[in-house]
Amino acid sequence: EVQLVESGGGLVQPGGSLRLSCAASGFTFSSYDMHWVRQATGKGLEWVSGIDTASNTYYPGSVKGRFTISRENAKNSLYLQMNSLRAGDTAVYYCARGFGGGDSAIFDYWGQGALVTVSS
Amino acid sequence: QTVVTQEPSLTVSPGGTVTLTCASSTGAVTSGYYPNWFQQKPGQAPRALIYSTMKKHSWTPARFSGSLLGGKAALTLSGVQPEDEAEYYCLLYRGGAWVFGGGTKLTVL
């Protein structure tokens, strides 16, 4: 059974840093792209970052230069390092499984999310 | 910056059919945008329904189908059930980035 479990959320002051983790199980982690998606309370979904199997990384303009996605295949883990946090970064952060090659689905499995609150 | 637009809200009667659409500010949506559709209910993580325009996941009910319609990606629900009341999001791939639509609140009434 595919499982994605986020951890590391919490309260952080504006300008601070936080690192989220996503523990993956039930599939060959190293063979899949992975993504982070966030959702502010009462708002829509926003793609935050992606990493492919070669560890090439992708970001939207809203977080580029502040957030860093990385992976550690030996530990079946995905990370999101978030720096220079702002109130607008307050959201639930989800990790999601991406493309796995061939005709595989994308964004098929999601974790339950980790809440990040940026406030003084 | 690509903007993806969905209907903010739609209402459908039980047993009816409804089509949700997903438009891109960059022009007509094609299969190269790899349209995805997700369903989200309050307090839950998003659930994937459709990928690559029309492909279904193993858990996607048969009443959900994806297509391209008039330059937009579309999600059609046929024989709507009360449990289909939810927020629906589309997701498009454009220029190395993924962009979500603002979501459609579907009410079954």
PDB file of C-alpha atoms in Angstrom:
ATOM      1  CA  GLU A   1       0.000   0.000   0.000  1.00  0.00           C
ATOM      2  CA  VAL A   2       1.377   3.389  -1.010  1.00  0.00           C
ATOM      3  CA  GLN A   3       1.744   5.740   1.932  1.00  0.00           C
ATOM      4  CA  LEU A   4       3.067   9.274   2.236  1.00  0.00           C
ATOM      5  CA  VAL A   5       3.435  10.770   5.708  1.00  0.00           C
ATOM      6  CA  GLU A   6       4.444  14.396   6.202  1.00  0.00           C
ATOM      7  CA  SER A   7       6.096  15.707   9.341  1.00  0.00           C
ATOM      8  CA  GLY A   8       7.898  18.797  10.574  1.00  0.00           C
ATOM      9  CA  GLY A   9       5.081  21.325  10.480  1.00  0.00           C
ATOM     10  CA  GLY A  10       4.563  23.870  13.232  1.00  0.00           C
ATOM     11  CA  LEU A  11       4.611  27.512  14.233  1.00  0.00           C
ATOM     12  CA  VAL A  12       7.466  29.690  12.992  1.00  0.00           C
ATOM     13  CA  GLN A  13       8.087  33.425  13.121  1.00  0.00           C
ATOM     14  CA  PRO A  14       8.167  35.562   9.985  1.00  0.00           C
ATOM     15  CA  GLY A  15      11.624  35.388   8.460  1.00  0.00           C
ATOM     16  CA  GLY A  16      12.258  32.007  10.038  1.00  0.00           C
ATOM     17  CA  SER A  17      12.954  28.589   8.559  1.00  0.00           C
ATOM     18  CA  LEU A  18      11.360  25.178   8.707  1.00  0.00           C
ATOM     19  CA  ARG A  19      12.042  21.806   7.098  1.00  0.00           C
ATOM     20  CA  LEU A  20       9.248  19.449   6.160  1.00  0.00           C
ATOM     21  CA  SER A  21       9.761  15.744   5.614  1.00  0.00           C
ATOM     22  CA  CYS A  22       7.698  13.193   3.729  1.00  0.00           C
ATOM     23  CA  ALA A  23       8.236   9.489   4.451  1.00  0.00           C
ATOM     24  CA  ALA A  24       7.262   7.269   1.542  1.00  0.00           C
ATOM     25  CA  SER A  25       6.474   3.566   1.583  1.00  0.00           C
ATOM     26  CA  GLY A  26       4.781   0.944  -0.536  1.00  0.00           C
ATOM     27  CA  PHE A  27       6.529   1.807  -3.819  1.00  0.00           C
ATOM     28  CA  THR A  28      10.007   2.215  -5.328  1.00  0.00           C
ATOM     29  CA  PHE A  29      10.594   5.784  -4.203  1.00  0.00           C
ATOM     30  CA  SER A  30      13.686   6.354  -6.338  1.00  0.00           C
ATOM     31  CA  SER A  31      11.685   5.669  -9.526  1.00  0.00           C
ATOM     32  CA  TYR A  32       9.180   8.492  -9.053  1.00  0.00           C
ATOM     33  CA  ASP A  33       9.162  12.253  -9.311  1.00  0.00           C
ATOM     34  CA  MET A  34       7.775  13.872  -6.169  1.00  0.00           C
ATOM     35  CA  HIS A  35       6.007  17.151  -5.428  1.00  0.00           C
ATOM     36  CA  TRP A  36       4.929  19.493  -2.666  1.00  0.00           C
ATOM     37  CA  VAL A  37       1.533  21.201  -2.861  1.00  0.00           C
ATOM     38  CA  ARG A  38       0.109  23.634  -0.318  1.00  0.00           C
ATOM     39  CA  GLN A  39      -3.309  24.917   0.636  1.00  0.00           C
ATOM     40  CA  ALA A  40      -4.055  27.927   2.797  1.00  0.00           C
ATOM     41  CA  THR A  41      -7.157  27.645   4.966  1.00  0.00           C
ATOM     42  CA  GLY A  42     -10.268  28.090   2.849  1.00  0.00           C
ATOM     43  CA  LYS A  43      -8.197  28.574  -0.315  1.00  0.00           C
ATOM     44  CA  GLY A  44      -7.253  26.516  -3.337  1.00  0.00           C
ATOM     45  CA  LEU A  45      -4.317  24.250  -4.061  1.00  0.00           C
ATOM     46  CA  GLU A  46      -0.929  25.655  -5.071  1.00  0.00           C
ATOM     47  CA  TRP A  47       1.947  23.620  -6.500  1.00  0.00           C
ATOM     48  CA  VAL A  48       5.055  24.530  -4.539  1.00  0.00           C
ATOM     49  CA  SER A  49       7.879  22.396  -5.910  1.00  0.00           C
ATOM     50  CA  GLY A  50       8.811  19.243  -7.782  1.00  0.00           C
ATOM     51  CA  ILE A  51      11.849  16.994  -8.032  1.00  0.00           C
ATOM     52  CA  ASP A  52      12.508  14.358 -10.634  1.00  0.00           C
ATOM     53  CA  THR A  53      14.363  11.064 -10.315  1.00  0.00           C
ATOM     54  CA  ALA A  54      17.644  12.748 -11.293  1.00  0.00           C
ATOM     55  CA  SER A  55      17.074  15.334  -8.523  1.00  0.00           C
ATOM     56  CA  ASN A  56      16.396  18.162 -10.950  1.00  0.00           C
ATOM     57  CA  THR A  57      14.177  20.653  -9.129  1.00  0.00           C
ATOM     58  CA  TYR A  58      11.320  22.922 -10.197  1.00  0.00           C
ATOM     59  CA  TYR A  59       9.578  25.825  -8.471  1.00  0.00           C
ATOM     60  CA  PRO A  60       6.948  28.468  -9.171  1.00  0.00           C
ATOM     61  CA  GLY A  61       7.980  32.089  -8.899  1.00  0.00           C
ATOM     62  CA  SER A  62       6.234  32.536  -5.550  1.00  0.00           C
ATOM     63  CA  VAL A  63       8.763  30.364  -3.682  1.00  0.00           C
ATOM     64  CA  LYS A  64      11.809  30.257  -5.961  1.00  0.00           C
ATOM     65  CA  GLY A  65      14.940  31.244  -4.053  1.00  0.00           C
ATOM     66  CA  ARG A  66      13.276  30.653  -0.657  1.00  0.00           C
ATOM     67  CA  PHE A  67      12.223  26.992  -0.785  1.00  0.00           C
ATOM     68  CA  THR A  68      14.416  23.991  -1.620  1.00  0.00           C
ATOM     69  CA  ILE A  69      13.095  20.544  -2.401  1.00  0.00           C
ATOM     70  CA  SER A  70      15.374  17.535  -2.008  1.00  0.00           C
ATOM     71  CA  ARG A  71      15.183  13.782  -1.718  1.00  0.00           C
ATOM     72  CA  GLU A  72      17.100  10.997  -0.007  1.00  0.00           C
ATOM     73  CA  ASN A  73      16.335   7.782  -1.842  1.00  0.00           C
ATOM     74  CA  ALA A  74      18.169   5.600   0.668  1.00  0.00           C
ATOM     75  CA  LYS A  75      15.701   6.778   3.305  1.00  0.00           C
ATOM     76  CA  ASN A  76      12.645   6.921   1.004  1.00  0.00           C
ATOM     77  CA  SER A  77      12.265  10.525   2.057  1.00  0.00           C
ATOM     78  CA  LEU A  78      11.350  13.831   0.489  1.00  0.00           C
ATOM     79  CA  TYR A  79      12.149  17.188   2.067  1.00  0.00           C
ATOM     80  CA  LEU A  80      11.148  20.824   1.733  1.00  0.00           C
ATOM     81  CA  GLN A  81      13.460  23.406   3.263  1.00  0.00           C
ATOM     82  CA  MET A  82      11.570  26.668   3.662  1.00  0.00           C
ATOM     83  CA  ASN A  83      13.500  29.878   4.405  1.00  0.00           C
ATOM     84  CA  SER A  84      12.498  33.526   4.756  1.00  0.00           C
ATOM     85  CA  LEU A  85       8.987  32.457   5.642  1.00  0.00           C
ATOM     86  CA  ARG A  86       6.127  34.938   5.334  1.00  0.00           C
ATOM     87  CA  ALA A  87       2.586  35.018   6.673  1.00  0.00           C
ATOM     88  CA  GLY A  88       1.409  34.123   3.167  1.00  0.00           C
ATOM     89  CA  ASP A  89       3.242  30.789   3.415  1.00  0.00           C
ATOM     90  CA  THR A  90       0.834  29.663   6.154  1.00  0.00           C
ATOM     91  CA  ALA A  91      -0.858  26.548   4.787  1.00  0.00           C
ATOM     92  CA  VAL A  92      -1.209  22.803   4.922  1.00  0.00           C
ATOM     93  CA  TYR A  93       1.640  21.291   2.917  1.00  0.00           C
ATOM     94  CA  TYR A  94       1.043  18.021   1.101  1.00  0.00           C
ATOM     95  CA  CYS A  95       3.555  15.741  -0.553  1.00  0.00           C
ATOM     96  CA  ALA A  96       2.349  13.935  -3.646  1.00  0.00           C
ATOM     97  CA  ARG A  97       3.743  11.226  -5.876  1.00  0.00           C
ATOM     98  CA  GLY A  98       4.598  12.275  -9.409  1.00  0.00           C
ATOM     99  CA  PHE A  99       5.492  10.598 -12.676  1.00  0.00           C
ATOM    100  CA  GLY A 100       6.999   7.140 -12.483  1.00  0.00           C
ATOM    101  CA  GLY A 101       7.785   6.491 -16.111  1.00  0.00           C
ATOM    102  CA  GLY A 102       5.926   4.854 -18.968  1.00  0.00           C
ATOM    103  CA  ASP A 103       2.189   5.273 -18.722  1.00  0.00           C
ATOM    104  CA  SER A 104       2.171   5.827 -14.967  1.00  0.00           C
ATOM    105  CA  ALA A 105      -0.227   8.206 -13.329  1.00  0.00           C
ATOM    106  CA  ILE A 106       0.907  11.467 -11.789  1.00  0.00           C
ATOM    107  CA  PHE A 107      -0.189  13.140  -8.544  1.00  0.00           C
ATOM    108  CA  ASP A 108      -1.977   9.872  -7.753  1.00  0.00           C
ATOM    109  CA  TYR A 109      -1.113   9.527  -4.055  1.00  0.00           C
ATOM    110  CA  TRP A 110      -1.098  12.309  -1.465  1.00  0.00           C
ATOM    111  CA  GLY A 111      -0.156  12.525   2.181  1.00  0.00           C
ATOM    112  CA  GLN A 112      -2.503  13.881   4.838  1.00  0.00           C
ATOM    113  CA  GLY A 113      -0.600  17.150   5.063  1.00  0.00           C
ATOM    114  CA  ALA A 114       1.479  19.109   7.566  1.00  0.00           C
ATOM    115  CA  LEU A 115       0.322  22.477   8.895  1.00  0.00           C
ATOM    116  CA  VAL A 116       2.790  25.341   8.744  1.00  0.00           C
ATOM    117  CA  THR A 117       1.835  28.538  10.542  1.00  0.00           C
ATOM    118  CA  VAL A 118       3.946  31.655  10.079  1.00  0.00           C
ATOM    119  CA  SER A 119       3.119  34.174  12.791  1.00  0.00           C
ATOM    120  CA  SER A 120       4.744  36.298  15.463  1.00  0.00           C
TER     121      SER A 120
ATOM    122  CA  GLN B   1       2.637  33.253 -15.147  1.00  0.00           C
ATOM    123  CA  THR B   2      -0.088  30.943 -16.402  1.00  0.00           C
ATOM    124  CA  VAL B   3      -3.532  31.432 -14.876  1.00  0.00           C
ATOM    125  CA  VAL B   4      -5.921  28.466 -14.864  1.00  0.00           C
ATOM    126  CA  THR B   5      -9.627  29.272 -14.630  1.00  0.00           C
ATOM    127  CA  GLN B   6     -12.503  27.093 -13.458  1.00  0.00           C
ATOM    128  CA  GLU B   7     -16.159  27.838 -12.768  1.00  0.00           C
ATOM    129  CA  PRO B   8     -16.348  28.992  -9.124  1.00  0.00           C
ATOM    130  CA  SER B   9     -19.498  27.002  -8.463  1.00  0.00           C
ATOM    131  CA  LEU B  10     -21.989  24.685 -10.135  1.00  0.00           C
ATOM    132  CA  THR B  11     -25.188  23.031  -8.980  1.00  0.00           C
ATOM    133  CA  VAL B  12     -26.558  19.728 -10.247  1.00  0.00           C
ATOM    134  CA  SER B  13     -29.490  17.516  -9.313  1.00  0.00           C
ATOM    135  CA  PRO B  14     -28.936  13.936  -8.178  1.00  0.00           C
ATOM    136  CA  GLY B  15     -28.810  11.649 -11.207  1.00  0.00           C
ATOM    137  CA  GLY B  16     -28.019  14.536 -13.506  1.00  0.00           C
ATOM    138  CA  THR B  17     -24.987  15.311 -15.631  1.00  0.00           C
ATOM    139  CA  VAL B  18     -22.597  18.220 -15.182  1.00  0.00           C
ATOM    140  CA  THR B  19     -19.419  19.331 -16.945  1.00  0.00           C
ATOM    141  CA  LEU B  20     -16.673  21.292 -15.218  1.00  0.00           C
ATOM    142  CA  THR B  21     -14.122  23.097 -17.378  1.00  0.00           C
ATOM    143  CA  CYS B  22     -10.537  24.248 -17.026  1.00  0.00           C
ATOM    144  CA  ALA B  23      -9.096  27.028 -19.179  1.00  0.00           C
ATOM    145  CA  SER B  24      -5.553  28.329 -19.565  1.00  0.00           C
ATOM    146  CA  SER B  25      -4.576  31.967 -19.987  1.00  0.00           C
ATOM    147  CA  THR B  26      -1.926  30.856 -22.485  1.00  0.00           C
ATOM    148  CA  GLY B  27      -4.463  29.550 -24.990  1.00  0.00           C
ATOM    149  CA  ALA B  28      -6.232  26.332 -25.857  1.00  0.00           C
ATOM    150  CA  VAL B  29      -5.603  23.433 -23.503  1.00  0.00           C
ATOM    151  CA  THR B  30      -4.149  20.423 -25.308  1.00  0.00           C
ATOM    152  CA  SER B  31      -3.066  16.964 -24.244  1.00  0.00           C
ATOM    153  CA  GLY B  32       0.430  18.414 -23.830  1.00  0.00           C
ATOM    154  CA  TYR B  33      -0.832  20.238 -20.750  1.00  0.00           C
ATOM    155  CA  TYR B  34      -1.449  16.810 -19.137  1.00  0.00           C
ATOM    156  CA  PRO B  35      -4.728  17.874 -17.480  1.00  0.00           C
ATOM    157  CA  ASN B  36      -5.405  16.350 -14.093  1.00  0.00           C
ATOM    158  CA  TRP B  37      -8.558  16.487 -12.008  1.00  0.00           C
ATOM    159  CA  PHE B  38      -8.895  16.148  -8.245  1.00  0.00           C
ATOM    160  CA  GLN B  39     -11.777  15.953  -5.811  1.00  0.00           C
ATOM    161  CA  GLN B  40     -11.489  17.392  -2.315  1.00  0.00           C
ATOM    162  CA  LYS B  41     -13.965  17.167   0.532  1.00  0.00           C
ATOM    163  CA  PRO B  42     -13.730  19.288   3.687  1.00  0.00           C
ATOM    164  CA  GLY B  43     -10.957  18.255   6.014  1.00  0.00           C
ATOM    165  CA  GLN B  44      -9.515  15.737   3.551  1.00  0.00           C
ATOM    166  CA  ALA B  45      -6.529  15.601   1.270  1.00  0.00           C
ATOM    167  CA  PRO B  46      -7.221  15.877  -2.462  1.00  0.00           C
ATOM    168  CA  ARG B  47      -8.117  12.643  -4.226  1.00  0.00           C
ATOM    169  CA  ALA B  48      -6.921  12.094  -7.774  1.00  0.00           C
ATOM    170  CA  LEU B  49      -9.631  11.368 -10.345  1.00  0.00           C
ATOM    171  CA  ILE B  50      -8.224  11.883 -13.860  1.00  0.00           C
ATOM    172  CA  TYR B  51      -4.710  12.262 -15.313  1.00  0.00           C
ATOM    173  CA  SER B  52      -3.365  12.965 -18.785  1.00  0.00           C
ATOM    174  CA  THR B  53      -6.701  14.399 -19.967  1.00  0.00           C
ATOM    175  CA  MET B  54      -8.871  11.290 -19.732  1.00  0.00           C
ATOM    176  CA  LYS B  55      -7.090   8.457 -17.959  1.00  0.00           C
ATOM    177  CA  LYS B  56      -8.751   7.152 -14.816  1.00  0.00           C
ATOM    178  CA  HIS B  57      -7.111   5.878 -11.686  1.00  0.00           C
ATOM    179  CA  SER B  58      -8.087   2.424 -10.500  1.00  0.00           C
ATOM    180  CA  TRP B  59     -10.375   3.953  -7.881  1.00  0.00           C
ATOM    181  CA  THR B  60     -12.098   6.524 -10.099  1.00  0.00           C
ATOM    182  CA  PRO B  61     -15.839   5.802 -10.402  1.00  0.00           C
ATOM    183  CA  ALA B  62     -17.029   5.133 -13.949  1.00  0.00           C
ATOM    184  CA  ARG B  63     -19.363   8.152 -13.833  1.00  0.00           C
ATOM    185  CA  PHE B  64     -16.350  10.498 -13.978  1.00  0.00           C
ATOM    186  CA  SER B  65     -14.753  11.166 -17.364  1.00  0.00           C
ATOM    187  CA  GLY B  66     -12.188  13.599 -18.707  1.00  0.00           C
ATOM    188  CA  SER B  67     -11.910  15.214 -22.117  1.00  0.00           C
ATOM    189  CA  LEU B  68     -10.906  18.276 -24.120  1.00  0.00           C
ATOM    190  CA  LEU B  69     -13.839  20.500 -25.003  1.00  0.00           C
ATOM    191  CA  GLY B  70     -13.752  23.771 -26.895  1.00  0.00           C
ATOM    192  CA  GLY B  71     -10.125  24.506 -26.031  1.00  0.00           C
ATOM    193  CA  LYS B  72     -10.526  23.589 -22.393  1.00  0.00           C
ATOM    194  CA  ALA B  73     -10.019  20.512 -20.286  1.00  0.00           C
ATOM    195  CA  ALA B  74     -13.318  19.120 -19.041  1.00  0.00           C
ATOM    196  CA  LEU B  75     -14.521  16.805 -16.296  1.00  0.00           C
ATOM    197  CA  THR B  76     -17.983  15.307 -16.804  1.00  0.00           C
ATOM    198  CA  LEU B  77     -19.971  13.607 -14.085  1.00  0.00           C
ATOM    199  CA  SER B  78     -22.838  11.468 -15.381  1.00  0.00           C
ATOM    200  CA  GLY B  79     -25.443  10.164 -12.957  1.00  0.00           C
ATOM    201  CA  VAL B  80     -24.312  12.435 -10.134  1.00  0.00           C
ATOM    202  CA  GLN B  81     -24.500  11.002  -6.622  1.00  0.00           C
ATOM    203  CA  PRO B  82     -24.957  12.987  -3.388  1.00  0.00           C
ATOM    204  CA  GLU B  83     -21.439  11.991  -2.349  1.00  0.00           C
ATOM    205  CA  ASP B  84     -20.044  13.840  -5.381  1.00  0.00           C
ATOM    206  CA  GLU B  85     -20.663  17.151  -3.619  1.00  0.00           C
ATOM    207  CA  ALA B  86     -17.132  18.505  -3.204  1.00  0.00           C
ATOM    208  CA  GLU B  87     -14.544  20.949  -4.488  1.00  0.00           C
ATOM    209  CA  TYR B  88     -12.944  19.954  -7.792  1.00  0.00           C
ATOM    210  CA  TYR B  89      -9.546  21.180  -8.951  1.00  0.00           C
ATOM    211  CA  CYS B  90      -7.869  20.905 -12.312  1.00  0.00           C
ATOM    212  CA  LEU B  91      -4.099  20.945 -12.748  1.00  0.00           C
ATOM    213  CA  LEU B  92      -2.181  21.798 -15.910  1.00  0.00           C
ATOM    214  CA  TYR B  93       1.482  21.490 -16.877  1.00  0.00           C
ATOM    215  CA  ARG B  94       2.922  24.500 -18.608  1.00  0.00           C
ATOM    216  CA  GLY B  95       6.484  25.688 -19.129  1.00  0.00           C
ATOM    217  CA  GLY B  96       8.101  23.373 -16.613  1.00  0.00           C
ATOM    218  CA  ALA B  97       5.606  24.205 -13.895  1.00  0.00           C
ATOM    219  CA  TRP B  98       2.308  22.837 -12.655  1.00  0.00           C
ATOM    220  CA  VAL B  99      -0.587  25.238 -12.133  1.00  0.00           C
ATOM    221  CA  PHE B 100      -3.846  24.517 -10.314  1.00  0.00           C
ATOM    222  CA  GLY B 101      -7.147  26.089 -11.179  1.00  0.00           C
ATOM    223  CA  GLY B 102      -9.021  27.961  -8.474  1.00  0.00           C
ATOM    224  CA  GLY B 103     -11.464  25.102  -7.957  1.00  0.00           C
ATOM    225  CA  THR B 104     -15.160  24.497  -8.620  1.00  0.00           C
ATOM    226  CA  LYS B 105     -17.529  24.022  -5.713  1.00  0.00           C
ATOM    227  CA  LEU B 106     -20.036  21.402  -6.883  1.00  0.00           C
ATOM    228  CA  THR B 107     -23.336  21.327  -5.036  1.00  0.00           C
ATOM    229  CA  VAL B 108     -25.699  18.371  -5.453  1.00  0.00           C
ATOM    230  CA  LEU B 109     -29.195  19.602  -4.766  1.00  0.00           C
TER     231      LEU B 109
END
